[in-house]
CSV table of C-alpha atoms in Angstrom, one decimal:
chain,number,residue,atom,x,y,z
A,1,MET,CA,17.5,15.5,-16.2
A,2,GLY,CA,17.9,18.9,-14.9
A,3,SER,CA,22.0,20.3,-15.0
A,4,LEU,CA,24.3,19.0,-12.9
A,5,GLU,CA,24.2,22.2,-10.8
A,6,GLU,CA,20.4,22.1,-9.9
A,7,ILE,CA,21.4,18.6,-8.9
A,8,LEU,CA,24.2,19.5,-6.3
A,9,THR,CA,21.9,22.3,-5.2
A,10,GLY,CA,19.8,19.6,-4.0
A,11,PHE,CA,22.1,17.7,-2.1
A,12,GLN,CA,23.6,20.7,-0.3
A,13,VAL,CA,20.1,21.2,1.1
A,14,ALA,CA,20.4,17.4,1.9
A,15,ILE,CA,23.3,16.9,3.6
A,16,SER,CA,23.6,20.2,5.7
A,17,LEU,CA,23.3,19.7,9.3
A,18,GLU,CA,19.9,20.7,9.0
A,19,GLY,CA,18.7,18.7,6.3
A,20,ILE,CA,20.2,15.7,8.0
A,21,MET,CA,18.1,16.9,10.5
A,22,PHE,CA,15.1,17.3,9.2
A,23,VAL,CA,15.0,13.8,7.2
A,24,LEU,CA,16.0,11.7,10.6
A,25,LEU,CA,13.2,13.8,12.7
A,26,GLY,CA,10.8,12.9,9.3
A,27,VAL,CA,11.3,9.2,9.3
A,28,PHE,CA,11.7,8.8,12.3
A,29,VAL,CA,8.3,10.2,12.9
A,30,GLY,CA,6.7,8.1,10.3
A,31,THR,CA,8.4,4.7,10.9
A,32,PHE,CA,6.4,5.4,14.7
A,33,ILE,CA,2.7,6.9,12.7
A,34,GLY,CA,3.3,3.8,10.2
A,35,MET,CA,3.3,1.1,13.5
A,36,LEU,CA,0.4,2.3,14.8
A,37,PRO,CA,-3.3,1.7,12.7
A,38,GLY,CA,-5.6,4.5,11.6
A,39,LEU,CA,-3.0,7.7,11.9
A,40,GLY,CA,-1.0,7.8,8.5
A,41,PRO,CA,0.9,10.0,7.0
A,42,ILE,CA,-2.2,12.1,6.0
A,43,THR,CA,-2.7,12.6,9.2
A,44,ALA,CA,1.0,13.7,10.1
A,45,ILE,CA,1.5,15.9,7.7
A,46,ALA,CA,-1.4,17.4,8.0
A,47,ILE,CA,-0.3,18.1,11.9
A,48,MET,CA,2.6,19.7,10.6
A,49,ILE,CA,1.5,22.7,8.2
A,50,PRO,CA,1.1,24.7,10.7
A,51,ILE,CA,4.6,23.4,12.6
A,52,THR,CA,6.2,24.4,9.7
A,53,TYR,CA,4.7,27.5,8.9
A,54,GLY,CA,7.4,30.4,8.6
A,55,MET,CA,10.4,28.0,8.5
A,56,ASP,CA,13.0,27.2,4.9
A,57,PRO,CA,10.4,25.7,2.2
A,58,ALA,CA,13.1,23.2,1.4
A,59,LEU,CA,13.5,22.0,5.1
A,60,ALA,CA,10.2,21.8,6.1
A,61,LEU,CA,9.1,19.5,3.0
A,62,VAL,CA,12.0,17.8,3.2
A,63,MET,CA,10.8,16.9,6.7
A,64,MET,CA,7.3,15.7,4.7
A,65,ALA,CA,8.5,13.3,2.1
A,66,GLY,CA,10.6,12.2,4.7
A,67,VAL,CA,7.5,11.8,7.1
A,68,TYR,CA,5.5,10.4,3.8
A,69,TYR,CA,8.0,7.4,3.1
A,70,GLY,CA,8.7,6.6,6.7
A,71,ALA,CA,5.2,5.5,7.4
A,72,VAL,CA,5.5,3.0,3.8
A,73,PHE,CA,8.3,1.7,5.6
A,74,GLY,CA,6.8,1.3,9.1
A,75,GLY,CA,3.7,0.0,8.2
A,76,SER,CA,4.7,-3.4,7.7
A,77,THR,CA,5.6,-3.7,11.4
A,78,SER,CA,2.3,-3.9,12.7
A,79,SER,CA,1.0,-6.2,9.6
A,80,ILE,CA,3.6,-8.6,10.0
A,81,LEU,CA,3.0,-9.2,13.9
A,82,LEU,CA,0.0,-8.5,14.5
A,83,ASN,CA,-2.3,-9.1,10.8
A,84,ALA,CA,-3.0,-5.5,11.9
A,85,PRO,CA,-2.0,-3.2,8.7
A,86,GLY,CA,-0.4,0.4,9.7
A,87,ILE,CA,-1.5,2.5,6.1
A,88,SER,CA,-3.4,0.8,3.4
A,89,GLY,CA,-0.1,0.3,1.4
A,90,THR,CA,0.7,-2.2,3.8
A,91,VAL,CA,-1.9,-4.6,3.7
A,92,ALA,CA,-0.4,-7.1,0.9
A,93,SER,CA,2.6,-7.3,3.3
A,94,SER,CA,0.5,-9.5,5.7
A,95,PHE,CA,-0.4,-12.1,3.3
A,96,ASP,CA,3.0,-13.8,3.8
A,97,GLY,CA,4.7,-12.0,6.6
A,98,TYR,CA,1.7,-13.0,9.3
A,99,PRO,CA,2.5,-16.1,8.8
A,100,MET,CA,5.8,-16.2,9.0
A,101,ALA,CA,5.5,-14.3,12.1
A,102,GLN,CA,3.0,-17.4,13.1
A,103,ASN,CA,6.0,-19.6,12.7
A,104,GLY,CA,9.0,-18.4,14.7
A,105,GLN,CA,10.1,-16.3,11.8
A,106,ALA,CA,9.5,-12.4,13.2
A,107,GLY,CA,13.3,-11.3,13.1
A,108,LYS,CA,13.8,-12.2,9.7
A,109,ALA,CA,10.2,-11.4,8.2
A,110,LEU,CA,10.7,-7.7,10.0
A,111,ALA,CA,14.5,-8.1,8.4
A,112,ILE,CA,13.2,-8.9,4.9
A,113,ALA,CA,10.7,-5.9,4.9
A,114,ALA,CA,13.3,-3.3,5.7
A,115,ILE,CA,15.9,-4.6,3.2
A,116,SER,CA,12.9,-4.7,0.1
A,117,SER,CA,11.7,-1.8,1.8
A,118,PHE,CA,15.0,0.0,1.2
A,119,ILE,CA,15.7,-1.4,-2.0
A,120,GLY,CA,12.1,-0.7,-3.6
A,121,GLY,CA,12.7,3.2,-1.7
A,122,THR,CA,16.7,3.9,-3.1
A,123,ILE,CA,15.9,2.0,-7.0
A,124,SER,CA,13.5,4.6,-7.4
A,125,VAL,CA,14.7,7.6,-6.2
A,126,VAL,CA,17.2,6.7,-9.0
A,127,LEU,CA,14.2,6.6,-11.3
A,128,LEU,CA,13.0,9.7,-9.9
A,129,MET,CA,15.8,11.5,-10.0
A,130,ALA,CA,16.6,9.8,-13.9
A,131,PHE,CA,13.1,10.4,-15.4
A,132,ALA,CA,11.1,12.9,-13.7
A,133,PRO,CA,10.6,15.6,-16.0
A,134,MET,CA,10.1,12.6,-19.2
A,135,LEU,CA,7.6,10.8,-17.0
A,136,SER,CA,5.3,13.3,-15.6
A,137,SER,CA,4.5,13.3,-19.3
A,138,VAL,CA,3.6,9.5,-19.3
A,139,ALA,CA,0.9,10.0,-16.4
A,140,VAL,CA,-1.1,12.7,-18.6
A,141,SER,CA,-1.6,10.8,-21.7
A,142,PHE,CA,-3.4,8.1,-19.2
A,143,GLY,CA,-7.5,9.9,-20.0
A,144,PRO,CA,-10.8,7.9,-18.3
A,145,PRO,CA,-10.6,5.0,-20.0
A,146,ALA,CA,-7.0,4.1,-19.6
A,147,TYR,CA,-7.9,4.2,-16.5
A,148,PHE,CA,-10.2,2.0,-16.2
A,149,ALA,CA,-8.7,-0.4,-18.8
A,150,LEU,CA,-5.4,-0.4,-16.0
A,151,MET,CA,-8.3,-1.1,-12.8
A,152,LEU,CA,-9.6,-4.0,-14.9
A,153,LEU,CA,-6.4,-5.4,-15.8
A,154,GLY,CA,-5.8,-4.9,-11.3
A,155,LEU,CA,-9.1,-6.8,-10.8
A,156,THR,CA,-8.3,-9.8,-13.2
A,157,ALA,CA,-5.9,-10.4,-10.3
A,158,ILE,CA,-8.8,-11.8,-8.5
A,159,ALA,CA,-8.6,-15.3,-10.0
A,160,SER,CA,-4.4,-15.0,-8.0
A,161,LEU,CA,-6.0,-14.0,-4.8
A,162,SER,CA,-8.3,-17.4,-4.9
A,163,GLU,CA,-7.0,-19.3,-2.2
A,164,GLY,CA,-8.2,-22.7,-3.6
A,165,SER,CA,-11.6,-21.2,-4.8
A,166,THR,CA,-11.9,-18.8,-7.3
A,167,LEU,CA,-15.7,-18.8,-7.1
A,168,LYS,CA,-15.6,-18.0,-3.4
A,169,ALA,CA,-12.7,-15.6,-4.5
A,170,LEU,CA,-15.3,-13.5,-6.5
A,171,ILE,CA,-17.8,-14.0,-4.3
A,172,SER,CA,-15.9,-11.8,-2.1
A,173,ALA,CA,-15.2,-9.5,-4.8
A,174,VAL,CA,-18.2,-8.6,-5.4
A,175,VAL,CA,-19.8,-7.8,-2.3
A,176,GLY,CA,-16.3,-5.4,-2.2
A,177,PHE,CA,-17.8,-4.0,-5.1
A,178,MET,CA,-21.1,-3.9,-3.8
A,179,VAL,CA,-19.6,-2.5,-0.1
A,180,ALA,CA,-17.8,0.6,-2.4
A,181,THR,CA,-21.0,2.1,-3.7
A,182,ILE,CA,-22.1,3.3,-0.6
A,183,GLY,CA,-22.6,6.4,-0.4
A,184,ILE,CA,-23.5,9.5,-2.1
A,185,ASP,CA,-22.7,9.2,-6.0
A,186,PRO,CA,-19.9,11.5,-6.9
A,187,GLN,CA,-22.0,12.4,-10.3
A,188,THR,CA,-25.2,12.8,-9.8
A,189,GLY,CA,-25.3,13.5,-6.2
A,190,THR,CA,-27.9,10.7,-5.4
A,191,ALA,CA,-27.3,8.4,-2.1
A,192,ARG,CA,-26.7,5.3,-2.5
A,193,PHE,CA,-27.6,2.0,0.0
A,194,ASP,CA,-27.5,4.2,2.8
A,195,PHE,CA,-30.5,2.5,4.6
A,196,GLY,CA,-31.6,5.9,6.0
A,197,VAL,CA,-28.6,6.1,8.0
A,198,PRO,CA,-26.8,9.6,7.5
A,199,ARG,CA,-23.1,8.4,8.5
A,200,LEU,CA,-23.4,6.4,5.5
A,201,LEU,CA,-23.4,9.3,3.3
A,202,ASP,CA,-19.8,9.9,2.9
A,203,GLY,CA,-18.7,6.5,2.8
A,204,ILE,CA,-16.9,3.3,4.6
A,205,ASP,CA,-13.2,4.5,5.6
A,206,PHE,CA,-11.1,1.9,4.2
A,207,LEU,CA,-9.2,1.7,7.6
A,208,VAL,CA,-12.3,0.5,8.7
A,209,ILE,CA,-12.8,-2.4,6.5
A,210,ALA,CA,-9.4,-3.6,6.9
A,211,LEU,CA,-8.4,-3.4,10.0
A,212,GLY,CA,-12.1,-5.3,10.6
A,213,LEU,CA,-10.9,-7.7,8.4
A,214,PHE,CA,-8.1,-8.7,9.4
A,215,ALA,CA,-7.8,-7.3,12.7
A,216,ILE,CA,-10.8,-8.1,14.3
A,217,SER,CA,-11.2,-10.7,13.0
A,218,GLU,CA,-8.1,-12.3,13.6
A,219,VAL,CA,-9.0,-11.3,17.0
A,220,GLY,CA,-12.1,-13.5,16.8
A,221,TYR,CA,-9.8,-16.5,15.9
A,222,LEU,CA,-7.6,-16.6,18.6
A,223,VAL,CA,-10.0,-16.1,21.5
A,224,ILE,CA,-11.7,-19.4,20.0
A,225,ASN,CA,-8.2,-20.9,19.5
A,226,ARG,CA,-7.1,-19.8,22.1
A,227,PHE,CA,-6.3,-23.3,24.3
A,228,LYS,CA,-4.2,-24.0,21.5
A,229,ALA,CA,-0.2,-23.3,21.2
A,230,SER,CA,0.7,-20.0,21.7
A,231,PHE,CA,2.4,-17.6,19.3
A,232,ALA,CA,6.4,-18.4,19.1
A,233,SER,CA,8.8,-18.1,22.4
A,234,ALA,CA,11.1,-15.4,22.6
A,235,LYS,CA,14.1,-18.1,21.8
A,236,GLU,CA,12.0,-18.9,18.5
A,237,LEU,CA,11.8,-15.4,17.1
A,238,GLY,CA,14.9,-16.0,14.9
A,239,SER,CA,17.4,-14.7,13.9
A,240,LEU,CA,17.8,-11.4,11.7
A,241,LYS,CA,21.1,-13.3,9.7
A,242,LEU,CA,19.6,-13.7,5.8
A,243,SER,CA,21.2,-17.0,4.0
A,244,LYS,CA,22.9,-16.5,1.0
A,245,GLN,CA,19.3,-18.3,-1.2
A,246,ASP,CA,17.1,-15.8,1.3
A,247,LEU,CA,18.9,-12.6,-0.4
A,248,LYS,CA,18.8,-14.8,-3.5
A,249,ASP,CA,15.1,-15.0,-3.0
A,250,ILE,CA,14.1,-11.1,-2.2
A,251,SER,CA,16.6,-10.0,-5.0
A,252,GLY,CA,14.3,-10.8,-8.1
A,253,PRO,CA,10.6,-9.5,-6.6
A,254,ALA,CA,13.0,-6.7,-5.4
A,255,GLY,CA,14.4,-5.5,-8.9
A,256,ARG,CA,11.2,-6.1,-10.9
A,257,GLN,CA,9.0,-4.8,-8.2
A,258,SER,CA,11.0,-1.5,-8.2
A,259,ILE,CA,10.6,-0.6,-11.6
A,260,LEU,CA,6.9,-1.8,-11.7
A,261,GLY,CA,5.9,-0.3,-8.2
A,262,PHE,CA,7.8,3.3,-9.3
A,263,ILE,CA,5.9,3.1,-12.9
A,264,LEU,CA,2.1,2.5,-11.1
A,265,GLY,CA,3.4,5.3,-8.7
A,266,ILE,CA,3.9,7.6,-11.5
A,267,LEU,CA,-0.5,7.6,-12.2
A,268,PRO,CA,-2.4,9.5,-10.6
A,269,GLY,CA,-4.6,7.5,-8.2
A,270,ALA,CA,-2.9,4.1,-8.3
A,271,GLY,CA,-0.2,5.3,-5.4
A,272,ALA,CA,1.7,2.6,-3.0
A,273,THR,CA,-1.5,0.5,-2.0
A,274,ILE,CA,-2.2,-0.8,-5.7
A,275,ALA,CA,1.3,-1.2,-6.9
A,276,SER,CA,1.4,-3.6,-3.2
A,277,PHE,CA,-1.5,-6.1,-4.3
A,278,ILE,CA,0.5,-6.1,-7.8
A,279,GLY,CA,3.4,-6.7,-6.8
A,280,TYR,CA,2.5,-9.9,-4.5
A,281,ILE,CA,0.2,-11.3,-7.2
A,282,SER,CA,2.7,-10.4,-10.7
A,283,GLU,CA,5.0,-12.3,-7.9
A,284,LYS,CA,2.6,-15.4,-7.4
A,285,ARG,CA,1.0,-15.2,-11.4
A,286,ILE,CA,5.4,-15.6,-12.6
A,287,SER,CA,6.7,-18.2,-9.3
A,288,LYS,CA,7.5,-21.5,-10.3
A,289,ASN,CA,5.7,-22.3,-6.3
A,290,PRO,CA,2.7,-19.8,-6.4
A,291,GLU,CA,1.4,-22.6,-3.8
A,292,LYS,CA,3.2,-21.3,-0.9
A,293,PHE,CA,2.6,-17.7,-1.5
A,294,GLY,CA,0.2,-17.4,1.9
A,295,LYS,CA,2.0,-19.3,4.0
A,296,GLY,CA,5.3,-17.6,4.8
A,297,TYR,CA,6.6,-17.1,1.6
A,298,ILE,CA,9.8,-14.2,1.5
A,299,LYS,CA,9.3,-13.8,-2.3
A,300,GLY,CA,5.1,-12.9,-1.1
A,301,LEU,CA,6.7,-10.7,1.4
A,302,ALA,CA,9.6,-9.0,-0.5
A,303,GLY,CA,7.1,-8.0,-3.7
A,304,PRO,CA,4.3,-5.5,-2.1
A,305,GLU,CA,7.2,-4.7,0.2
A,306,THR,CA,9.8,-3.0,-2.5
A,307,ALA,CA,6.7,-2.0,-4.7
A,308,ASN,CA,4.9,0.3,-2.3
A,309,ASN,CA,7.9,2.3,-1.5
A,310,ALA,CA,8.8,2.5,-5.4
A,311,ALA,CA,5.9,4.3,-5.5
A,312,THR,CA,5.7,6.8,-3.2
A,313,SER,CA,8.7,7.7,-4.6
A,314,GLY,CA,7.0,8.0,-8.1
A,315,SER,CA,3.9,9.8,-7.0
A,316,PHE,CA,6.2,12.9,-6.2
A,317,VAL,CA,6.9,12.5,-10.5
A,318,PRO,CA,3.2,14.3,-11.0
A,319,LEU,CA,2.8,16.1,-8.0
A,320,LEU,CA,6.6,17.9,-8.3
A,321,SER,CA,6.9,17.8,-12.2
A,322,LEU,CA,2.6,18.6,-13.2
A,323,GLY,CA,1.2,19.7,-9.7
A,324,ILE,CA,-1.6,16.9,-10.1
A,325,PRO,CA,-1.6,15.0,-6.2
A,326,GLY,CA,-1.4,11.0,-7.5
A,327,SER,CA,-2.6,10.3,-3.9
A,328,GLY,CA,-4.3,11.4,-0.9
A,329,THR,CA,-1.2,11.5,0.8
A,330,THR,CA,0.5,14.2,-1.9
A,331,ALA,CA,-2.6,16.1,-1.9
A,332,VAL,CA,-1.7,16.9,1.4
A,333,MET,CA,1.3,17.4,0.4
A,334,LEU,CA,0.3,20.0,-2.4
A,335,GLY,CA,-1.7,21.8,0.3
A,336,ALA,CA,1.9,21.9,2.2
A,337,PHE,CA,3.5,23.2,-0.4
A,338,LEU,CA,1.1,26.6,-1.3
A,339,VAL,CA,1.3,27.4,2.5
A,340,LEU,CA,5.2,27.3,2.3
A,341,GLY,CA,4.6,29.6,-1.3
A,342,ILE,CA,5.4,27.5,-3.4
A,343,GLN,CA,3.8,26.4,-6.4
A,344,PRO,CA,4.4,22.9,-7.7
A,345,GLY,CA,4.3,22.3,-11.6
A,346,PRO,CA,6.3,22.5,-15.1
A,347,MET,CA,8.3,25.8,-13.2
A,348,LEU,CA,9.3,24.5,-10.3
A,349,MET,CA,12.3,22.8,-11.4
A,350,GLY,CA,13.3,26.3,-12.7
A,351,ASP,CA,12.3,28.7,-10.1
A,352,HIS,CA,13.3,26.8,-6.8
A,353,PRO,CA,15.9,24.0,-8.1
A,354,ASP,CA,16.5,23.6,-4.5
A,355,VAL,CA,12.9,22.4,-3.7
A,356,PHE,CA,12.6,20.5,-6.5
A,357,TRP,CA,16.3,18.5,-6.2
A,358,GLY,CA,16.5,19.0,-2.3
A,359,VAL,CA,13.0,16.8,-1.7
A,360,ILE,CA,14.7,14.1,-4.0
A,361,ALA,CA,18.0,14.5,-2.9
A,362,SER,CA,16.7,13.7,0.7
A,363,MET,CA,15.2,11.2,0.0
A,364,TYR,CA,18.4,8.9,-0.2
A,365,ILE,CA,19.5,9.7,3.1
A,366,GLY,CA,15.9,9.1,4.4
A,367,ASN,CA,16.4,5.3,3.3
A,368,ILE,CA,19.5,5.6,4.7
A,369,PHE,CA,18.5,6.5,7.7
A,370,LEU,CA,15.3,3.9,7.6
A,371,LEU,CA,17.5,1.1,7.4
A,372,VAL,CA,20.0,2.0,10.1
A,373,LEU,CA,16.9,2.9,12.4
A,374,ASN,CA,15.1,-0.1,11.9
A,375,LEU,CA,17.3,-3.7,11.5
A,376,PRO,CA,18.8,-2.5,15.0
A,377,LEU,CA,15.0,-2.3,16.1
A,378,ILE,CA,14.2,-5.9,15.1
A,379,PRO,CA,14.8,-7.8,18.2
A,380,TYR,CA,12.7,-5.6,20.3
A,381,ILE,CA,10.4,-5.1,18.5
A,382,ALA,CA,9.4,-8.3,17.6
A,383,ARG,CA,9.6,-9.5,20.9
A,384,VAL,CA,5.2,-8.0,20.4
A,385,LEU,CA,4.5,-11.7,19.8
A,386,THR,CA,6.3,-13.4,23.5
A,387,THR,CA,2.9,-11.5,24.7
A,388,PRO,CA,0.7,-13.1,26.7
A,389,ARG,CA,-2.1,-14.1,24.5
A,390,PRO,CA,-5.0,-12.0,26.9
A,391,LEU,CA,-2.7,-8.8,26.7
A,392,LEU,CA,-2.1,-9.3,22.8
A,393,ILE,CA,-5.6,-9.6,21.6
A,394,SER,CA,-6.3,-6.5,24.3
A,395,LEU,CA,-3.5,-4.6,22.7
A,396,VAL,CA,-4.8,-5.4,19.2
A,397,MET,CA,-8.3,-4.2,20.6
A,398,MET,CA,-7.4,-0.5,21.1
A,399,PHE,CA,-4.6,-0.1,18.3
A,400,SER,CA,-8.1,-0.6,16.2
A,401,LEU,CA,-10.9,0.7,17.8
A,402,ILE,CA,-8.6,4.0,18.4
A,403,GLY,CA,-7.1,4.2,14.8
A,404,VAL,CA,-10.6,4.3,13.5
A,405,TYR,CA,-12.2,6.6,15.6
A,406,SER,CA,-9.2,9.3,15.5
A,407,ILE,CA,-10.4,9.1,11.8
A,408,SER,CA,-13.6,10.3,12.4
A,409,PHE,CA,-14.6,10.8,15.8
A,410,SER,CA,-17.0,8.5,15.1
A,411,THR,CA,-18.3,5.3,17.6
A,412,PHE,CA,-21.1,5.1,14.2
A,413,ASP,CA,-17.5,4.3,12.6
A,414,LEU,CA,-16.3,1.6,15.6
A,415,TYR,CA,-19.7,-0.5,15.0
A,416,LEU,CA,-18.8,-0.7,11.5
A,417,LEU,CA,-15.3,-1.9,12.3
A,418,LEU,CA,-17.1,-4.9,14.8
A,419,GLY,CA,-19.6,-5.7,12.2
A,420,PHE,CA,-16.4,-6.0,9.7
A,421,GLY,CA,-14.1,-7.8,12.0
A,422,VAL,CA,-17.7,-10.5,13.0
A,423,LEU,CA,-17.8,-10.7,8.4
A,424,GLY,CA,-13.5,-11.4,7.6
A,425,PHE,CA,-14.2,-13.5,11.0
A,426,LEU,CA,-17.2,-15.9,9.2
A,427,MET,CA,-15.3,-15.4,6.1
A,428,ARG,CA,-12.1,-17.2,7.9
A,429,MET,CA,-14.6,-19.7,9.0
A,430,PHE,CA,-16.2,-20.8,5.3
A,431,ALA,CA,-12.7,-20.2,3.4
A,432,PHE,CA,-13.4,-17.2,1.7
A,433,PRO,CA,-10.8,-15.0,0.7
A,434,ALA,CA,-10.4,-11.4,2.2
A,435,PRO,CA,-8.0,-10.1,-0.3
A,436,PRO,CA,-10.3,-10.1,-3.0
A,437,PHE,CA,-12.4,-7.7,-1.5
A,438,ILE,CA,-9.7,-5.5,0.1
A,439,LEU,CA,-9.0,-5.2,-3.8
A,440,ALA,CA,-12.6,-4.7,-5.4
A,441,PHE,CA,-13.1,-1.8,-2.5
A,442,ILE,CA,-10.3,0.2,-3.7
A,443,LEU,CA,-10.4,-0.8,-7.1
A,444,GLY,CA,-14.0,-0.3,-7.7
A,445,GLY,CA,-14.8,3.7,-6.9
A,446,MET,CA,-11.8,4.3,-9.4
A,447,MET,CA,-13.2,2.1,-11.7
A,448,GLU,CA,-17.1,3.4,-11.7
A,449,GLN,CA,-15.6,7.0,-11.6
A,450,SER,CA,-13.0,6.5,-15.0
A,451,PHE,CA,-16.1,4.5,-16.4
A,452,ARG,CA,-18.3,7.3,-16.3
A,453,GLN,CA,-16.1,10.1,-17.2
A,454,ALA,CA,-15.5,8.0,-20.6
A,455,MET,CA,-18.8,7.7,-21.3
A,456,THR,CA,-19.6,11.0,-20.4
A,457,SER,CA,-16.8,12.8,-22.8
A,458,SER,CA,-18.0,9.6,-25.4
A,459,GLN,CA,-21.6,10.2,-25.2
A,460,GLY,CA,-22.2,6.6,-24.5
A,461,ASN,CA,-20.5,4.9,-27.3
A,462,LEU,CA,-18.3,2.3,-25.8
A,463,SER,CA,-15.9,2.0,-28.8
A,464,VAL,CA,-13.5,4.6,-26.7
A,465,PHE,CA,-12.0,1.2,-25.1
A,466,PHE,CA,-11.0,-0.2,-27.9
A,467,THR,CA,-9.9,2.9,-30.1
A,468,ASN,CA,-7.5,4.2,-27.7
A,469,ASN,CA,-4.4,2.3,-28.4
A,470,ILE,CA,-3.3,2.4,-23.8
A,471,SER,CA,-6.7,1.2,-23.1
A,472,LEU,CA,-7.7,-1.6,-26.0
A,473,ALA,CA,-3.5,-3.5,-25.1
A,474,LEU,CA,-5.0,-3.3,-21.2
A,475,ILE,CA,-7.8,-4.8,-22.1
A,476,ILE,CA,-6.4,-7.3,-23.9
A,477,LEU,CA,-3.9,-7.8,-20.8
A,478,SER,CA,-6.8,-8.4,-18.6
A,479,VAL,CA,-8.5,-11.5,-20.5
A,480,LEU,CA,-5.3,-13.0,-21.0
A,481,SER,CA,-4.6,-11.8,-17.1
A,482,PHE,CA,-7.8,-14.0,-16.1
A,483,ALA,CA,-8.0,-16.5,-18.4
A,484,PHE,CA,-4.9,-18.1,-18.1
A,485,PRO,CA,-5.2,-19.4,-13.8
A,486,ILE,CA,-8.4,-20.2,-14.9
A,487,ILE,CA,-6.6,-22.9,-17.7
A,488,GLN,CA,-3.9,-23.7,-15.6
A,489,SER,CA,-5.6,-24.7,-12.7
A,490,MET,CA,-8.1,-27.0,-15.2
A,491,ARG,CA,-4.9,-28.4,-16.4
A,492,GLN,CA,-3.9,-29.4,-13.4
A,493,LYS,CA,-7.3,-30.8,-11.9
A,494,LYS,CA,-7.5,-33.1,-15.6
A,495,LYS,CA,-3.4,-34.3,-14.4
A,496,GLN,CA,-4.6,-35.2,-11.3
A,497,ALA,CA,-8.1,-36.6,-12.1
């Protein structure tokens, strides 16, 4: 931890009148952007870079950091209410958040998301302040073999994400892997599976797949079941008050995932998306009631919401300490640092303590603002569920189409969105789970890149994965993690027989 004087310098920046105003502006804009599918913090920060030119660097970066973690905080709203993730880091929040909203507990689901996000964000900021210089060296020690093993460990979660049939979950994951390989090979420059379509050379954007499999497929389901009972009425939206049992259920996942999410956030390439999936999966693995997950279970919402916000703070460790962006958003943040004349890295803490500690200190205040902003607005936000079904279907379609079009301004992506919507609808009809598809797509590219880098550095020797202590430990954990739920399922079937 830095000297007390440097830390106080940071808090002086954060709690000044200007600092508070810029933090408030950042988290407000971030929360709003996070609710709208397609925009995300990358777009918001990129737009703000020219606006902040000439400003005090500390205040400008405080505001942009607020946009980042504010977007992750607010992204759960559309995931919970509409099953349309605002950002990729909140996809896992829809697994149990959306069923809660359908069961007339939209208010409780949003309150749990807000409180879990606040806990995850606050605890991770404490860890960031305490361990940022030390933990940056841990991130550097993860070479390609260790990254491949880490991605492999994440993939073993497919068995946990299966909703009944492990075979169907594996088929879904294989299709996800296949989609991840579409585009130009980053190592050889060879076009793969583009079918002669130039638009596919850049691959398929994650948001196209996420909104297609979840939002558009949900629209199809609503249309098919349009004569069934509609969503919860205004009287059934539920109270925001959480019982002692609810708070007890939140406390375990919040404590565990704050630490796990922060650690995953430190690793370049992991980020909030992977942290949220692993947060959900790990809670399901250790739960005494895994069958409740996916049906509106509090722990299934609290886990990923805590993890993704904790990972957001963790991603600032390699950015501030090493000058290495850990995600797409922090890569844009790196550009913002350079435009403002600040070079992040080992010398940042000594040369610009006001920036280093100011950004960290502002996160304390930002998380409080986020909780104060979101909790009072929940009753009004939740009223989206009282919208007549035809209008709601139109709104979901409109936000999904605008969100995808705003990324690339390509009509081809809109056709892809509809195509994945049809695929998601068919998967839902035939009980093929969508989460393994998403997880395989996210990890597929990084896993392939890490494997090929490891093979290149070792001249094709597979022993590189077993001579590295970190990768060996992760591979052993992967085997155990994949085998355990299958063995457990076989035992249950024998008992039932």
